[in-house]
Amino acid sequence: MLFFLLESFIILLPLLGSIAFMTLAERKVMASMQRRVGPNVVGFYGTLQPFADGLKLLLKEAVIPSHANKVIFLVSPFITLSLALMGWAAIPFAKGTALADLSLGVLFLMAVSSLGVYGVLLAGWSANSKYAFLGSLRSSAQLVSYELPLAMVILIIVSITGSLSFLQIVEFQQGVWLIIPLLPLSLVWFIIILAETNRAPFDLPESESELVAGFMVEHSAFPFAFFFLGEYASILIMSVLTSIFFFGGYLIPFGISSSPFLQSFVLGLKSSLVFFFFIWVRATLPRVRFDQLMVLCWCSLLPLGFAFFVLIICTLVAFEATSY
Amino acid sequence: MASYIFRPFEFVRRMAVEKPSYTWAIGIGLIGPIGVVVIPPIRRKYFGYVPPERIPTTYPIPKRPRNSPSGFEDPDDISS
């Protein structure tokens, strides 16, 4: 039990640290893209800015609206954060280095990420505010809709690799990374993960010009910090999933063998590049309308996902290339 | 009159502009089933593909009369 707790902390503490520095990276990169300096006062070139922000949120008073359902109001950020962190149990950081090397790891992660919508829904409902409620409805509709094409892309990858284990999906890519045969599908995947993590240009739940701050508008201080951490943990896990599904996970190109430390460093590097893509898109594209978001999902991504699924399954059957 | 019957090419061209995602989805999705029918004969005929022998799922039964086992009966007096 003690060993298991220690293992969990070994994963969670660097994860929370990386989330802190992700916020700094986002602000710095966006500042650079917009010809600004960005945070550069706290610490060396602003490196301590995330800790200053975190400390501020912890020291602030948590305001609870008088008409809110207080228990659910306070529990919902915790639900969001814990579900966002739970998915990390199945992620292999290097060969044989995962908290739980599940044979059905992909299924576990999909189940856990699907439950994340409950935190959003409960937060919006319990705040007893129209802005928060509208934000939560938007966010729930968005998350539930984009689950379908997301599952379709994952199903295609599982069909090709013949496994639901992350480790075997990574090992399957020893010869060639899946981004090369599945390039069109990877573009669909990039769009889906932007929507699934409520990021720009699909940040409609947060859309500050219409809904103030979306479902978390009434949350302040540490409940807000929990939502913030949960959101960034989801972004990070989507970056890692992209690396695992399309960029060979912890594998080094050209079949070079390496130590577990180097493998986890490579996975981190690939995930950082995917996260840079998140920032790049945020700094570049304007927000879409909600109807455009839904039409994109149901009328474009889902039919294309089905089409690629049929094509790839038929190709595997035609060439007798199934690995199972 | 239904243009997709009499002028199918023009119909597909128009749909590719009006509803590109549906058109491309149907197009990409149709390649798969057509490939399942077309690709295996081409592989066999032009690329010399020989399908692998099927994996046996049963144990072959020998073609001879069955030997009835004997000599393994329990002794009459088990207590001894």
Tab-separated table of C-alpha atoms in Angstrom:
chain	number	residue	atom	x	y	z
A	1	MET	CA	0.000	0.000	0.000
A	2	LEU	CA	2.764	2.417	1.026
A	3	PHE	CA	4.755	1.493	-2.071
A	4	PHE	CA	1.727	2.089	-4.282
A	5	LEU	CA	1.195	5.535	-2.723
A	6	LEU	CA	4.857	6.329	-3.280
A	7	GLU	CA	4.583	5.259	-6.935
A	8	SER	CA	1.507	7.456	-7.380
A	9	PHE	CA	3.306	10.464	-5.901
A	10	ILE	CA	6.316	9.834	-8.142
A	11	ILE	CA	3.979	10.309	-11.111
A	12	LEU	CA	1.683	12.988	-9.686
A	13	LEU	CA	4.252	15.466	-8.361
A	14	PRO	CA	6.212	15.895	-11.612
A	15	LEU	CA	2.875	15.966	-13.436
A	16	LEU	CA	1.579	18.865	-11.361
A	17	GLY	CA	4.940	20.590	-11.777
A	18	SER	CA	4.780	20.152	-15.534
A	19	ILE	CA	1.262	21.595	-15.568
A	20	ALA	CA	2.605	24.666	-13.773
A	21	PHE	CA	5.326	25.115	-16.348
A	22	MET	CA	2.880	24.421	-19.189
A	23	THR	CA	0.990	27.559	-18.210
A	24	LEU	CA	4.225	29.521	-18.261
A	25	ALA	CA	5.192	28.034	-21.637
A	26	GLU	CA	1.800	28.939	-23.036
A	27	ARG	CA	2.049	32.536	-21.859
A	28	LYS	CA	5.619	32.924	-23.090
A	29	VAL	CA	4.999	31.352	-26.505
A	30	MET	CA	1.800	33.316	-27.047
A	31	ALA	CA	3.577	36.493	-26.006
A	32	SER	CA	6.315	35.761	-28.503
A	33	MET	CA	3.776	35.136	-31.267
A	34	GLN	CA	2.035	38.430	-30.420
A	35	ARG	CA	5.281	40.440	-30.177
A	36	ARG	CA	5.097	40.857	-26.390
A	37	VAL	CA	7.506	39.975	-23.606
A	38	GLY	CA	5.209	37.875	-21.442
A	39	PRO	CA	5.758	37.214	-17.733
A	40	ASN	CA	9.338	38.210	-16.866
A	41	VAL	CA	9.236	39.683	-13.362
A	42	VAL	CA	8.800	36.817	-10.879
A	43	GLY	CA	11.977	34.724	-10.800
A	44	PHE	CA	14.516	34.387	-13.587
A	45	TYR	CA	12.709	35.507	-16.788
A	46	GLY	CA	9.371	34.758	-15.117
A	47	THR	CA	10.095	31.093	-14.285
A	48	LEU	CA	8.443	31.399	-10.869
A	49	GLN	CA	5.295	33.017	-12.238
A	50	PRO	CA	3.165	29.791	-12.105
A	51	PHE	CA	4.056	29.316	-8.420
A	52	ALA	CA	3.144	32.929	-7.673
A	53	ASP	CA	-0.194	32.400	-9.427
A	54	GLY	CA	-0.811	29.147	-7.548
A	55	LEU	CA	0.037	30.770	-4.222
A	56	LYS	CA	-2.306	33.641	-4.969
A	57	LEU	CA	-5.161	31.227	-5.709
A	58	LEU	CA	-4.517	29.280	-2.502
A	59	LEU	CA	-4.456	32.407	-0.326
A	60	LYS	CA	-7.578	33.978	-1.821
A	61	GLU	CA	-10.952	33.572	-0.192
A	62	ALA	CA	-13.151	30.919	-1.824
A	63	VAL	CA	-16.441	32.693	-2.476
A	64	ILE	CA	-19.481	30.394	-2.550
A	65	PRO	CA	-22.686	31.915	-3.976
A	66	SER	CA	-25.498	31.997	-1.403
A	67	HIS	CA	-27.963	30.109	-3.644
A	68	ALA	CA	-25.449	27.476	-4.757
A	69	ASN	CA	-25.627	23.829	-3.794
A	70	LYS	CA	-22.529	24.051	-1.629
A	71	VAL	CA	-21.514	20.389	-1.435
A	72	ILE	CA	-21.718	19.740	-5.181
A	73	PHE	CA	-20.226	23.180	-5.870
A	74	LEU	CA	-17.116	22.253	-3.901
A	75	VAL	CA	-16.953	18.578	-4.933
A	76	SER	CA	-17.197	19.140	-8.715
A	77	PRO	CA	-13.699	20.674	-9.155
A	78	PHE	CA	-12.285	17.759	-7.193
A	79	ILE	CA	-14.132	15.294	-9.485
A	80	THR	CA	-12.741	17.034	-12.577
A	81	LEU	CA	-9.167	17.046	-11.301
A	82	SER	CA	-9.180	13.486	-9.947
A	83	LEU	CA	-10.644	12.077	-13.185
A	84	ALA	CA	-8.110	14.020	-15.236
A	85	LEU	CA	-5.285	12.593	-13.117
A	86	MET	CA	-6.660	9.040	-13.000
A	87	GLY	CA	-5.948	8.440	-16.682
A	88	TRP	CA	-2.213	8.757	-16.045
A	89	ALA	CA	-2.174	5.357	-14.321
A	90	ALA	CA	-2.213	3.522	-17.659
A	91	ILE	CA	0.341	5.662	-19.552
A	92	PRO	CA	3.701	3.935	-20.228
A	93	PHE	CA	6.507	6.476	-19.747
A	94	ALA	CA	9.103	3.966	-20.902
A	95	LYS	CA	9.196	0.255	-21.667
A	96	GLY	CA	7.686	-1.451	-18.622
A	97	THR	CA	7.365	1.835	-16.722
A	98	ALA	CA	3.692	2.462	-16.055
A	99	LEU	CA	1.806	2.719	-12.808
A	100	ALA	CA	-0.550	-0.015	-14.036
A	101	ASP	CA	0.300	-1.766	-17.296
A	102	LEU	CA	-3.315	-2.618	-18.137
A	103	SER	CA	-4.072	-4.916	-21.062
A	104	LEU	CA	-7.226	-2.832	-21.603
A	105	GLY	CA	-5.466	0.499	-20.950
A	106	VAL	CA	-7.038	2.306	-23.913
A	107	LEU	CA	-10.507	1.278	-22.779
A	108	PHE	CA	-9.738	2.423	-19.225
A	109	LEU	CA	-8.551	5.816	-20.418
A	110	MET	CA	-11.606	6.312	-22.634
A	111	ALA	CA	-13.898	5.405	-19.756
A	112	VAL	CA	-12.178	7.783	-17.361
A	113	SER	CA	-12.070	10.658	-19.844
A	114	SER	CA	-15.778	10.160	-20.627
A	115	LEU	CA	-16.616	10.584	-16.966
A	116	GLY	CA	-14.935	14.001	-16.950
A	117	VAL	CA	-18.109	15.590	-18.302
A	118	TYR	CA	-19.823	15.006	-14.940
A	119	GLY	CA	-17.521	17.465	-13.177
A	120	VAL	CA	-18.379	20.135	-15.731
A	121	LEU	CA	-22.105	19.428	-15.601
A	122	LEU	CA	-22.261	19.400	-11.812
A	123	ALA	CA	-20.208	22.594	-11.523
A	124	GLY	CA	-22.478	24.495	-13.887
A	125	TRP	CA	-25.671	23.244	-12.306
A	126	SER	CA	-24.642	23.662	-8.678
A	127	ALA	CA	-23.495	27.285	-9.087
A	128	ASN	CA	-27.119	28.355	-9.700
A	129	SER	CA	-26.020	30.943	-12.236
A	130	LYS	CA	-27.242	31.327	-15.802
A	131	TYR	CA	-23.773	31.962	-17.201
A	132	ALA	CA	-22.336	28.902	-15.510
A	133	PHE	CA	-25.293	26.745	-16.505
A	134	LEU	CA	-25.123	27.782	-20.160
A	135	GLY	CA	-21.378	27.212	-20.127
A	136	SER	CA	-21.783	23.737	-18.673
A	137	LEU	CA	-24.474	22.811	-21.209
A	138	ARG	CA	-22.243	23.933	-24.047
A	139	SER	CA	-19.267	22.106	-22.634
A	140	SER	CA	-21.224	18.889	-22.036
A	141	ALA	CA	-22.660	18.908	-25.560
A	142	GLN	CA	-19.208	19.524	-26.976
A	143	LEU	CA	-17.511	16.818	-24.921
A	144	VAL	CA	-20.193	14.194	-25.591
A	145	SER	CA	-20.299	14.956	-29.323
A	146	TYR	CA	-16.555	14.815	-29.848
A	147	GLU	CA	-16.282	11.554	-27.901
A	148	LEU	CA	-17.669	9.746	-30.964
A	149	PRO	CA	-15.056	10.712	-33.571
A	150	LEU	CA	-12.399	10.374	-30.863
A	151	ALA	CA	-13.511	6.798	-30.192
A	152	MET	CA	-13.622	6.135	-33.928
A	153	VAL	CA	-9.992	7.193	-34.401
A	154	ILE	CA	-8.922	5.129	-31.390
A	155	LEU	CA	-10.867	2.147	-32.770
A	156	ILE	CA	-8.948	2.397	-36.054
A	157	ILE	CA	-5.613	2.445	-34.221
A	158	VAL	CA	-6.677	-0.506	-32.066
A	159	SER	CA	-7.748	-2.404	-35.215
A	160	ILE	CA	-4.361	-1.856	-36.836
A	161	THR	CA	-2.259	-2.683	-33.803
A	162	GLY	CA	-4.543	-5.453	-32.588
A	163	SER	CA	-4.235	-4.455	-28.954
A	164	LEU	CA	-5.841	-2.269	-26.325
A	165	SER	CA	-2.587	-2.040	-24.384
A	166	PHE	CA	-0.612	1.199	-24.715
A	167	LEU	CA	2.648	-0.720	-24.460
A	168	GLN	CA	1.791	-2.955	-27.411
A	169	ILE	CA	0.543	-0.001	-29.455
A	170	VAL	CA	3.922	1.681	-28.933
A	171	GLU	CA	5.880	-1.504	-29.662
A	172	PHE	CA	3.867	-1.980	-32.875
A	173	GLN	CA	5.430	1.257	-34.173
A	174	GLN	CA	9.005	-0.066	-34.043
A	175	GLY	CA	9.125	-0.142	-37.854
A	176	VAL	CA	7.153	2.962	-38.779
A	177	TRP	CA	5.233	5.532	-36.746
A	178	LEU	CA	1.516	5.442	-37.384
A	179	ILE	CA	1.455	9.090	-38.469
A	180	ILE	CA	2.948	8.044	-41.815
A	181	PRO	CA	0.230	5.593	-42.936
A	182	LEU	CA	-2.509	7.476	-41.058
A	183	LEU	CA	-1.653	11.087	-41.927
A	184	PRO	CA	-5.224	12.148	-42.905
A	185	LEU	CA	-6.577	10.502	-39.784
A	186	SER	CA	-4.002	12.271	-37.621
A	187	LEU	CA	-5.314	15.626	-38.893
A	188	VAL	CA	-8.812	14.563	-37.818
A	189	TRP	CA	-7.356	13.527	-34.452
A	190	PHE	CA	-5.676	16.932	-33.952
A	191	ILE	CA	-8.991	18.704	-34.516
A	192	ILE	CA	-10.778	16.334	-32.136
A	193	ILE	CA	-8.328	16.751	-29.274
A	194	LEU	CA	-8.603	20.539	-29.539
A	195	ALA	CA	-12.374	20.251	-29.130
A	196	GLU	CA	-12.185	17.548	-26.468
A	197	THR	CA	-9.957	19.693	-24.259
A	198	ASN	CA	-12.060	22.847	-24.820
A	199	ARG	CA	-9.150	24.662	-26.399
A	200	ALA	CA	-9.144	27.460	-28.958
A	201	PRO	CA	-10.656	27.648	-31.559
A	202	PHE	CA	-13.226	25.454	-29.810
A	203	ASP	CA	-13.098	27.144	-26.377
A	204	LEU	CA	-16.818	27.914	-26.493
A	205	PRO	CA	-17.570	26.820	-22.920
A	206	GLU	CA	-15.159	29.497	-21.752
A	207	SER	CA	-15.928	32.094	-24.420
A	208	GLU	CA	-15.173	35.129	-22.279
A	209	SER	CA	-16.954	37.618	-24.521
A	210	GLU	CA	-20.289	35.792	-24.142
A	211	LEU	CA	-20.236	33.630	-21.024
A	212	VAL	CA	-17.639	35.409	-18.838
A	213	ALA	CA	-15.706	32.218	-17.983
A	214	GLY	CA	-18.080	29.373	-18.751
A	215	PHE	CA	-19.098	26.722	-16.247
A	216	MET	CA	-16.476	27.792	-13.696
A	217	VAL	CA	-17.469	31.460	-13.553
A	218	GLU	CA	-18.632	31.258	-9.928
A	219	HIS	CA	-15.631	29.224	-8.761
A	220	SER	CA	-12.785	31.157	-7.231
A	221	ALA	CA	-9.579	30.485	-5.295
A	222	PHE	CA	-8.755	26.782	-4.806
A	223	PRO	CA	-11.882	25.326	-6.529
A	224	PHE	CA	-10.913	27.363	-9.587
A	225	ALA	CA	-7.325	26.157	-9.247
A	226	PHE	CA	-8.590	22.559	-9.275
A	227	PHE	CA	-10.511	23.175	-12.517
A	228	PHE	CA	-7.471	24.858	-13.990
A	229	LEU	CA	-5.209	21.939	-13.065
A	230	GLY	CA	-7.751	19.433	-14.389
A	231	GLU	CA	-8.004	21.251	-17.700
A	232	TYR	CA	-4.262	21.343	-18.192
A	233	ALA	CA	-3.884	17.710	-17.055
A	234	SER	CA	-6.366	16.789	-19.816
A	235	ILE	CA	-4.365	18.761	-22.370
A	236	LEU	CA	-1.173	17.058	-21.251
A	237	ILE	CA	-2.724	13.593	-21.397
A	238	MET	CA	-4.044	14.305	-24.895
A	239	SER	CA	-0.540	15.393	-25.933
A	240	VAL	CA	0.904	12.162	-24.533
A	241	LEU	CA	-1.840	10.109	-26.225
A	242	THR	CA	-1.034	11.772	-29.550
A	243	SER	CA	2.619	10.851	-29.060
A	244	ILE	CA	1.681	7.258	-28.233
A	245	PHE	CA	-0.840	6.761	-31.021
A	246	PHE	CA	0.930	8.563	-33.870
A	247	PHE	CA	4.561	9.318	-32.966
A	248	GLY	CA	5.715	6.010	-31.509
A	249	GLY	CA	5.412	6.969	-27.822
A	250	TYR	CA	8.747	6.552	-26.071
A	251	LEU	CA	10.469	4.977	-29.123
A	252	ILE	CA	13.505	6.722	-30.547
A	253	PRO	CA	13.576	6.936	-34.374
A	254	PHE	CA	15.602	4.459	-36.467
A	255	GLY	CA	15.214	1.697	-33.887
A	256	ILE	CA	17.899	3.034	-31.546
A	257	SER	CA	17.626	1.252	-28.204
A	258	SER	CA	17.995	3.312	-25.056
A	259	SER	CA	17.600	3.416	-21.300
A	260	PRO	CA	14.187	3.943	-19.658
A	261	PHE	CA	15.274	7.447	-18.588
A	262	LEU	CA	16.022	8.461	-22.180
A	263	GLN	CA	12.789	6.851	-23.367
A	264	SER	CA	10.693	8.899	-20.940
A	265	PHE	CA	12.635	12.005	-21.982
A	266	VAL	CA	11.773	11.270	-25.621
A	267	LEU	CA	8.090	10.836	-24.744
A	268	GLY	CA	8.180	14.178	-22.904
A	269	LEU	CA	9.837	15.860	-25.880
A	270	LYS	CA	7.248	14.559	-28.331
A	271	SER	CA	4.402	15.548	-26.008
A	272	SER	CA	5.896	19.033	-25.624
A	273	LEU	CA	5.892	19.450	-29.396
A	274	VAL	CA	2.223	18.442	-29.516
A	275	PHE	CA	1.505	20.929	-26.722
A	276	PHE	CA	3.285	23.598	-28.751
A	277	PHE	CA	0.772	22.823	-31.495
A	278	PHE	CA	-2.034	23.529	-28.993
A	279	ILE	CA	-0.532	26.943	-28.193
A	280	TRP	CA	0.179	27.709	-31.828
A	281	VAL	CA	-3.444	27.049	-32.798
A	282	ARG	CA	-4.689	29.163	-29.881
A	283	ALA	CA	-2.542	32.100	-30.917
A	284	THR	CA	-3.523	31.790	-34.577
A	285	LEU	CA	-7.181	30.905	-35.034
A	286	PRO	CA	-10.304	32.824	-33.984
A	287	ARG	CA	-13.101	31.099	-32.101
A	288	VAL	CA	-15.803	29.324	-34.132
A	289	ARG	CA	-19.531	29.614	-33.463
A	290	PHE	CA	-21.292	26.880	-31.507
A	291	ASP	CA	-23.369	25.693	-34.503
A	292	GLN	CA	-20.196	25.512	-36.606
A	293	LEU	CA	-18.594	23.400	-33.887
A	294	MET	CA	-21.485	20.941	-33.876
A	295	VAL	CA	-21.742	20.793	-37.670
A	296	LEU	CA	-18.016	20.126	-37.880
A	297	CYS	CA	-18.399	17.181	-35.504
A	298	TRP	CA	-21.580	15.521	-36.747
A	299	CYS	CA	-21.437	16.388	-40.455
A	300	SER	CA	-17.708	16.298	-41.185
A	301	LEU	CA	-15.534	14.508	-38.655
A	302	LEU	CA	-17.902	11.658	-37.835
A	303	PRO	CA	-18.653	10.689	-41.499
A	304	LEU	CA	-14.942	10.925	-42.290
A	305	GLY	CA	-14.147	8.826	-39.223
A	306	PHE	CA	-16.608	6.149	-40.314
A	307	ALA	CA	-15.216	6.238	-43.857
A	308	PHE	CA	-11.626	5.781	-42.673
A	309	PHE	CA	-12.741	3.000	-40.334
A	310	VAL	CA	-14.390	1.071	-43.198
A	311	LEU	CA	-11.426	1.739	-45.501
A	312	ILE	CA	-8.795	0.594	-43.042
A	313	ILE	CA	-10.671	-2.503	-41.870
A	314	CYS	CA	-11.278	-3.516	-45.502
A	315	THR	CA	-7.611	-2.887	-46.353
A	316	LEU	CA	-6.527	-5.116	-43.483
A	317	VAL	CA	-8.904	-7.851	-44.671
A	318	ALA	CA	-7.918	-7.491	-48.346
A	319	PHE	CA	-4.197	-7.824	-47.572
A	320	GLU	CA	-4.774	-10.363	-44.787
A	321	ALA	CA	-2.753	-8.043	-42.550
A	322	THR	CA	-4.667	-8.428	-39.320
A	323	SER	CA	-2.333	-9.025	-36.419
A	324	TYR	CA	-4.895	-11.046	-34.473
B	1	MET	CA	-35.606	13.927	-63.116
B	2	ALA	CA	-33.111	12.367	-60.798
B	3	SER	CA	-29.756	13.611	-61.981
B	4	TYR	CA	-27.875	10.963	-59.998
B	5	ILE	CA	-29.311	8.272	-62.326
B	6	PHE	CA	-28.959	9.934	-65.710
B	7	ARG	CA	-25.958	12.154	-65.089
B	8	PRO	CA	-24.060	10.586	-62.211
B	9	PHE	CA	-20.723	12.269	-62.929
B	10	GLU	CA	-22.238	15.748	-62.876
B	11	PHE	CA	-24.156	14.853	-59.733
B	12	VAL	CA	-20.969	13.787	-57.930
B	13	ARG	CA	-19.181	16.942	-59.067
B	14	ARG	CA	-22.001	19.110	-57.744
B	15	MET	CA	-22.158	17.237	-54.460
B	16	ALA	CA	-18.376	17.521	-54.048
B	17	VAL	CA	-18.899	21.292	-53.942
B	18	GLU	CA	-22.168	21.444	-51.996
B	19	LYS	CA	-21.523	18.659	-49.462
B	20	PRO	CA	-17.799	17.879	-49.671
B	21	SER	CA	-17.511	15.972	-46.398
B	22	TYR	CA	-20.343	13.566	-47.254
B	23	THR	CA	-19.040	13.051	-50.783
B	24	TRP	CA	-15.501	12.378	-49.640
B	25	ALA	CA	-16.706	10.158	-46.796
B	26	ILE	CA	-18.782	8.030	-49.173
B	27	GLY	CA	-15.926	7.947	-51.675
B	28	ILE	CA	-13.302	6.924	-49.141
B	29	GLY	CA	-15.681	4.459	-47.502
B	30	LEU	CA	-16.511	2.799	-50.830
B	31	ILE	CA	-12.856	2.182	-51.696
B	32	GLY	CA	-12.654	-0.344	-48.835
B	33	PRO	CA	-15.376	-2.865	-49.810
B	34	ILE	CA	-14.370	-2.592	-53.475
B	35	GLY	CA	-10.791	-3.338	-52.439
B	36	VAL	CA	-11.857	-6.454	-50.536
B	37	VAL	CA	-13.390	-7.844	-53.740
B	38	VAL	CA	-10.779	-6.639	-56.230
B	39	ILE	CA	-7.411	-6.849	-54.438
B	40	PRO	CA	-7.119	-10.601	-53.516
B	41	PRO	CA	-7.575	-11.909	-57.123
B	42	ILE	CA	-5.051	-9.337	-58.420
B	43	ARG	CA	-2.553	-10.378	-55.768
B	44	ARG	CA	-2.988	-14.064	-56.670
B	45	LYS	CA	-2.866	-13.583	-60.433
B	46	TYR	CA	-0.190	-10.913	-60.938
B	47	PHE	CA	1.921	-10.971	-57.777
B	48	GLY	CA	2.098	-14.727	-57.206
B	49	TYR	CA	0.484	-14.541	-53.813
B	50	VAL	CA	-0.206	-17.934	-52.282
B	51	PRO	CA	-2.583	-17.832	-49.306
B	52	PRO	CA	-1.043	-19.431	-46.228
B	53	GLU	CA	-2.215	-22.863	-45.192
B	54	ARG	CA	-5.144	-22.680	-42.823
B	55	ILE	CA	-4.291	-23.220	-39.209
B	56	PRO	CA	-5.651	-26.620	-38.096
B	57	THR	CA	-8.445	-26.257	-35.607
B	58	THR	CA	-9.073	-30.005	-35.039
B	59	TYR	CA	-6.824	-33.000	-34.365
B	60	PRO	CA	-6.827	-35.470	-37.316
B	61	ILE	CA	-8.472	-38.790	-36.343
B	62	PRO	CA	-6.422	-41.865	-37.463
B	63	LYS	CA	-8.067	-44.022	-40.149
B	64	ARG	CA	-7.867	-47.405	-38.389
B	65	PRO	CA	-10.051	-49.313	-35.984
B	66	ARG	CA	-9.931	-47.943	-32.531
B	67	ASN	CA	-7.777	-49.892	-30.043
B	68	SER	CA	-9.750	-50.666	-26.967
B	69	PRO	CA	-7.508	-50.049	-23.977
B	70	SER	CA	-6.999	-53.054	-21.694
B	71	GLY	CA	-4.730	-53.912	-18.801
B	72	PHE	CA	-5.681	-50.878	-16.774
B	73	GLU	CA	-8.642	-52.308	-14.901
B	74	ASP	CA	-8.861	-51.872	-11.163
B	75	PRO	CA	-7.955	-54.934	-9.121
B	76	ASP	CA	-10.950	-56.882	-7.757
B	77	ASP	CA	-9.924	-56.420	-4.153
B	78	ILE	CA	-9.229	-52.675	-3.750
B	79	SER	CA	-8.525	-52.871	-0.027
B	80	SER	CA	-5.470	-55.084	-0.618
